[in-house]
Short mmCIF file of C-alpha atoms in Angstrom, two decimals:
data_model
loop_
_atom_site.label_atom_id
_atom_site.label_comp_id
_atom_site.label_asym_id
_atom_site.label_seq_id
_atom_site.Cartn_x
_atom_site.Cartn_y
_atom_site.Cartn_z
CA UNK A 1 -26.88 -4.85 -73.88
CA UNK A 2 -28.59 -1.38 -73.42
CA UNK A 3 -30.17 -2.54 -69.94
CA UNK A 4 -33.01 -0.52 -69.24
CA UNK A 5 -33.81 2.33 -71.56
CA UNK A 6 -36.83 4.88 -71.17
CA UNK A 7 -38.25 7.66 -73.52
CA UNK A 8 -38.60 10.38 -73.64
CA UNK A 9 -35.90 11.83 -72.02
CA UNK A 10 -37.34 14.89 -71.70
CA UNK A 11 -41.34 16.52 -71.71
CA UNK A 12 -43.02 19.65 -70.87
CA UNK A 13 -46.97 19.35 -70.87
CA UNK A 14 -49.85 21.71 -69.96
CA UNK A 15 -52.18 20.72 -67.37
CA UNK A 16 -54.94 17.97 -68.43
CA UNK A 17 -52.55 16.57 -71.20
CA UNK A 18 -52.00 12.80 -71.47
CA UNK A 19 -48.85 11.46 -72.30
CA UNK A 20 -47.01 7.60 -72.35
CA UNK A 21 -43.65 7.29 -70.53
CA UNK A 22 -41.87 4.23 -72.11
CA UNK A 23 -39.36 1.88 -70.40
CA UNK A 24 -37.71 -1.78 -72.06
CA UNK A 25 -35.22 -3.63 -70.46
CA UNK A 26 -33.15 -6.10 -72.70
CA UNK A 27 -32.03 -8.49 -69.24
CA UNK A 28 -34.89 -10.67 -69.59
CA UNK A 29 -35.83 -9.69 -65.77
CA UNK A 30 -39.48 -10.51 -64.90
CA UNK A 31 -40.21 -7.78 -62.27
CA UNK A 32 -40.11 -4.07 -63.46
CA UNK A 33 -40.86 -0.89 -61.61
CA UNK A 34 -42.14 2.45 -62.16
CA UNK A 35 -40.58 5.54 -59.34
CA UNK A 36 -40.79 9.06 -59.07
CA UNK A 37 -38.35 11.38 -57.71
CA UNK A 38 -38.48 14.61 -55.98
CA UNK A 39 -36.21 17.05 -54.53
CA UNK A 40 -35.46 16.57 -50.93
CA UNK A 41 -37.93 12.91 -51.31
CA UNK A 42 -36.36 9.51 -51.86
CA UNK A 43 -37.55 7.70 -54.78
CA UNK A 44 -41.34 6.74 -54.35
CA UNK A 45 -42.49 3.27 -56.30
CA UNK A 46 -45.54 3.99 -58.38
CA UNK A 47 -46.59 0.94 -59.82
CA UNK A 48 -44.88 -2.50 -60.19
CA UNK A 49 -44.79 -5.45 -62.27
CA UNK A 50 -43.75 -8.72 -60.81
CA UNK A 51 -44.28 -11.13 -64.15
CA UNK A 52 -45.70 -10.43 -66.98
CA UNK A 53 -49.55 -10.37 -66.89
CA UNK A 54 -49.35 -8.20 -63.69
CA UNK A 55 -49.66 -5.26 -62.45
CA UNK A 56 -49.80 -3.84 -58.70
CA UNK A 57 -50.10 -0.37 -57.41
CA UNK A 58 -47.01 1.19 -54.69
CA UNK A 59 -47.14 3.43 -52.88
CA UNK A 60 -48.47 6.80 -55.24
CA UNK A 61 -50.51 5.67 -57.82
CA UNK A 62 -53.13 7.63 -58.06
CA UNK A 63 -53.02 9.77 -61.46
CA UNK A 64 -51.29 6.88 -63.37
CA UNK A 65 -51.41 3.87 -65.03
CA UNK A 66 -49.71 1.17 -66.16
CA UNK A 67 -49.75 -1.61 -68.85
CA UNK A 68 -47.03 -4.62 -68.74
CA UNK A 69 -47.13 -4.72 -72.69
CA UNK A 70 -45.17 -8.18 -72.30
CA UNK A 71 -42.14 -8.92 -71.09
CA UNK A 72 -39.10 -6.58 -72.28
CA UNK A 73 -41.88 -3.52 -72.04
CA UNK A 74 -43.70 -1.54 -68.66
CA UNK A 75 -45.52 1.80 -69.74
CA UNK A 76 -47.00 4.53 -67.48
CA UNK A 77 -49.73 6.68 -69.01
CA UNK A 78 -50.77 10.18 -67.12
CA UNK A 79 -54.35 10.34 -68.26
CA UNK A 80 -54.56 14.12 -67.35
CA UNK A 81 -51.33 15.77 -65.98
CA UNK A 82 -51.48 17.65 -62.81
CA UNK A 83 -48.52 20.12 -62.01
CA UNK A 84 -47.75 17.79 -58.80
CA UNK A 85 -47.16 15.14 -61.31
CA UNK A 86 -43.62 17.56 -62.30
CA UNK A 87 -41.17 14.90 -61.34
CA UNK A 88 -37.92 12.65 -62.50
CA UNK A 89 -39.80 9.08 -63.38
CA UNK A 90 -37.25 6.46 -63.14
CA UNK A 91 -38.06 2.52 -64.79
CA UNK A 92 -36.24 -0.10 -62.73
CA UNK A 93 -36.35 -3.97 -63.16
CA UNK A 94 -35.16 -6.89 -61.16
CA UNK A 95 -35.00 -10.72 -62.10
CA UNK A 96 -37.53 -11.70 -60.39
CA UNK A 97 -38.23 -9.18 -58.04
CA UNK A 98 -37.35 -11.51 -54.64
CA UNK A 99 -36.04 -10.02 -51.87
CA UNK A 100 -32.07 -8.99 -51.90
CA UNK A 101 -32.01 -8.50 -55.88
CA UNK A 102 -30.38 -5.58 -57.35
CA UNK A 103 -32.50 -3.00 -59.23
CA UNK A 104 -31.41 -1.95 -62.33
CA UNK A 105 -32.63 1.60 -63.41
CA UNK A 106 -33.30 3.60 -66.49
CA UNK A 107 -31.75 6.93 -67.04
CA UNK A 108 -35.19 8.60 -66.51
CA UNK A 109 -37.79 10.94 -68.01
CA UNK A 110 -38.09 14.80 -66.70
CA UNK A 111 -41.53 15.73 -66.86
CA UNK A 112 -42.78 19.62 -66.25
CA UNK A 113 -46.43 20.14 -66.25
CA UNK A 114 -47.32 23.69 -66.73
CA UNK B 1 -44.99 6.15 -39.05
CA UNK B 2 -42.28 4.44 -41.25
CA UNK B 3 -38.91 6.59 -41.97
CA UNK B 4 -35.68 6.27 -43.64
CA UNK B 5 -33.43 9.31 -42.79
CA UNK B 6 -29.85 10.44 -44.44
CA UNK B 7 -28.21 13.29 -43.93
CA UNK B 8 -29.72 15.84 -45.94
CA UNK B 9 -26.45 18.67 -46.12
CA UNK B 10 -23.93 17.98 -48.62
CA UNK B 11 -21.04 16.14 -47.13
CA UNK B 12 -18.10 18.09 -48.26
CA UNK B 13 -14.46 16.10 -47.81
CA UNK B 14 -11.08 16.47 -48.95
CA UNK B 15 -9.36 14.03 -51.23
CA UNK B 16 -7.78 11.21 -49.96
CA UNK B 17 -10.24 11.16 -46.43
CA UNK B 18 -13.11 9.01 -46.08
CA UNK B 19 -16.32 9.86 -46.09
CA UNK B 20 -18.95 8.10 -43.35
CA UNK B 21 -22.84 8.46 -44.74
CA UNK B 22 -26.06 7.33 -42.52
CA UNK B 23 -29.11 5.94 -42.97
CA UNK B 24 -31.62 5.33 -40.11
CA UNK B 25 -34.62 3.88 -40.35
CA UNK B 26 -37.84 3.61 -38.08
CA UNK B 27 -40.86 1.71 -37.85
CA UNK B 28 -39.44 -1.00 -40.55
CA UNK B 29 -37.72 -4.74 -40.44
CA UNK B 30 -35.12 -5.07 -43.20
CA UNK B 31 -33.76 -7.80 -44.23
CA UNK B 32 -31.13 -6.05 -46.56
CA UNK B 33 -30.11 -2.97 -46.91
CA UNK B 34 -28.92 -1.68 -49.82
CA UNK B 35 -26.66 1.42 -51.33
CA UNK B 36 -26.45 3.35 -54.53
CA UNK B 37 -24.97 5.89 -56.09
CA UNK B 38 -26.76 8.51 -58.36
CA UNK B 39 -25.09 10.87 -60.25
CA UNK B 40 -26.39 14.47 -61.82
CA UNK B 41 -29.17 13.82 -64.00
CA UNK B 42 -28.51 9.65 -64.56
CA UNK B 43 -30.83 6.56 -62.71
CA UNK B 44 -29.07 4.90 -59.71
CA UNK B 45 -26.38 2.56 -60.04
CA UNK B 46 -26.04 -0.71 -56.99
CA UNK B 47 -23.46 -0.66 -55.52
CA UNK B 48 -23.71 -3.10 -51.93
CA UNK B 49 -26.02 -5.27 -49.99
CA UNK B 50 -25.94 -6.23 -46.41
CA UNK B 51 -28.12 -8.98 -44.63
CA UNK B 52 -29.63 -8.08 -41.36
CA UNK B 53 -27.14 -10.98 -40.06
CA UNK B 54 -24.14 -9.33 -41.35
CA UNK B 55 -22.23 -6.54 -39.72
CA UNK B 56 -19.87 -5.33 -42.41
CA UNK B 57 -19.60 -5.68 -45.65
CA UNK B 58 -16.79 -4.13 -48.13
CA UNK B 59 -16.27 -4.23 -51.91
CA UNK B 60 -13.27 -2.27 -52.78
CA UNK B 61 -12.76 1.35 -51.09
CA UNK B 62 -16.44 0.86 -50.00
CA UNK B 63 -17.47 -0.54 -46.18
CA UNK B 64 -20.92 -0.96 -45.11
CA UNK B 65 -22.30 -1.74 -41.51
CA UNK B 66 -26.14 -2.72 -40.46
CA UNK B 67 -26.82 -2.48 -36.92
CA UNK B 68 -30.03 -3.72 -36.69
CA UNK B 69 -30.36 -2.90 -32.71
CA UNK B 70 -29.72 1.07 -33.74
CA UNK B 71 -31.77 0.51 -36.69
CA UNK B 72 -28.84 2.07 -38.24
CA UNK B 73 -26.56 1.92 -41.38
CA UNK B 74 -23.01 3.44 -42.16
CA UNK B 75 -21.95 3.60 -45.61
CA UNK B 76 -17.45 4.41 -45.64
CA UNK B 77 -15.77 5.77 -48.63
CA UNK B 78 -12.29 5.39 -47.87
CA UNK B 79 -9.12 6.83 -50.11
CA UNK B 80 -11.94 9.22 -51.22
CA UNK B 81 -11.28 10.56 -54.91
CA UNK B 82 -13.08 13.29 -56.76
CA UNK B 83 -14.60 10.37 -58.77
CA UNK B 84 -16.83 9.44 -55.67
CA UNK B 85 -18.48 12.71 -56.04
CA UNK B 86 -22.04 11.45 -56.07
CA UNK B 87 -25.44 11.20 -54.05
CA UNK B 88 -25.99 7.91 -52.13
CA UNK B 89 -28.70 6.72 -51.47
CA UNK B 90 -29.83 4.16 -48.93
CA UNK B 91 -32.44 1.67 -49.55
CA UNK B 92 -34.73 -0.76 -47.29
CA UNK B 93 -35.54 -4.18 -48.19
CA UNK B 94 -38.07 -6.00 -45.87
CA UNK B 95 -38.09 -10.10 -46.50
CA UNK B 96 -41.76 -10.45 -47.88
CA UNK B 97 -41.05 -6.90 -50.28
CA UNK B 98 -40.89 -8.69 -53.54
CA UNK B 99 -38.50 -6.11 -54.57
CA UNK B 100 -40.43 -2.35 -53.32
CA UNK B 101 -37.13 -0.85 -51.77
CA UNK B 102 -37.82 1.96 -49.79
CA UNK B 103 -35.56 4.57 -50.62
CA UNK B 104 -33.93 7.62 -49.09
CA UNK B 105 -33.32 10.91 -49.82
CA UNK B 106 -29.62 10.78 -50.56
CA UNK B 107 -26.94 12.37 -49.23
CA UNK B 108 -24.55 14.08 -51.48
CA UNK B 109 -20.62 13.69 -51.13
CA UNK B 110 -18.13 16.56 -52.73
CA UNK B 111 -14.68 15.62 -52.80
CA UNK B 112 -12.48 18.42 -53.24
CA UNK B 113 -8.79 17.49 -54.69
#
């Protein structure tokens, strides 16, 4: 099992690009998660996923979106990348995202905007 | 206004010592608390939960205690090895969450041999 993989690793955009961060998991977990890390910051959720079919914003969404493509899949799309959007992204799922459930995380994409 | 705080200096220790981490947290209600370890440049890995009715919890060379009157958690690395060289990072549950954790910064631990 690869658990929870994301591409790219890697991306440096300009400002007002759009771009596609992909995540998968192979665990057959229902609830997935979208974070972003900065320096000094603990990790902030973005967007979740608790099924399939759904899709709820956390606590910085705005500049993203999201699309639960079914179940092994959770994309986040910048539509037009800001430089605050530089960040470590990091896809997590659970099994069904209930309370005391460990997260299981990707390795994560590092984004620069320029 | 809600907070989780860890100590935000590296935590620098000498083999064989243990290491004691915090995490305190305001304006929130766990239900679990939760620890992880993040090395350079890789996605957190679990590594414990504790219920708000537990005091301690251990799993190895790891001890955890949640005192939910201090709104307080210590995280123990005991026998510490250069292995355990890592950031940890705390994580709040609340009972009606469906899974949001709210994170911490991390602190990092350096164990010297």
């Amino acid at each position: 099992n690869a658990g929870v993989t994301q591409t790219p690793k890697f991306q440096v955009l300009k400002t007002g690009q759009s771009m596609t961060l992909q995540c998968a998991q192979d665990m057959n977990h229902n609830s997935m998660y979208w974070y972003r890390q900065d320096p000094g910051m603990g990790l902030r959720l973005i967007y979740y996923s608790a099924s399939e079919g759904t899709t709820d914003k956390g606590e910085v969404p705005n500049g993203y979106n999201v699309s639960r493509l079914n179940k092994r899949e959770f994309s986040l799309r910048l539509e037009s990348a800001a430089p605050s959007q530089t960040s470590v992204y990091f896809c997590a799922s659970t099994l069904s995202g209930g309370a005391q459930e460990t997260q299981y995380f990707g390795p994560g994409t590092r984004l620069l905007v320029l | 206004s809600q907070k989780i705080e860890q100590n935000s200096e590296a935590l620098n220790i000498q083999e064989g010592k243990t290491a004691t981490l915090t995490c305190n947290y305001t304006n929130y209600s766990p239900a679990y608390l939760q620890w992880y370890r993040q090395d350079p440049g890789r996605g957190p890995v679990f590594l414990l939960l504790i219920r708000e009715n537990e005091k301690e919890k251990r799993k190895e060379r790891l001890k955890v205690t949640f005192d939910t009157t201090l709104k307080q958690s210590l995280f123990h690395i005991t026998a510490s090895q250069p292995a355990d060289s890592a950031t940890y990072l705390c994580a709040l549950d609340e009972a009606d969450s469906w899974g949001k954790l709210q994170f911490g910064a991390g602190t990092q631990v350096v164990v010297t041999p």
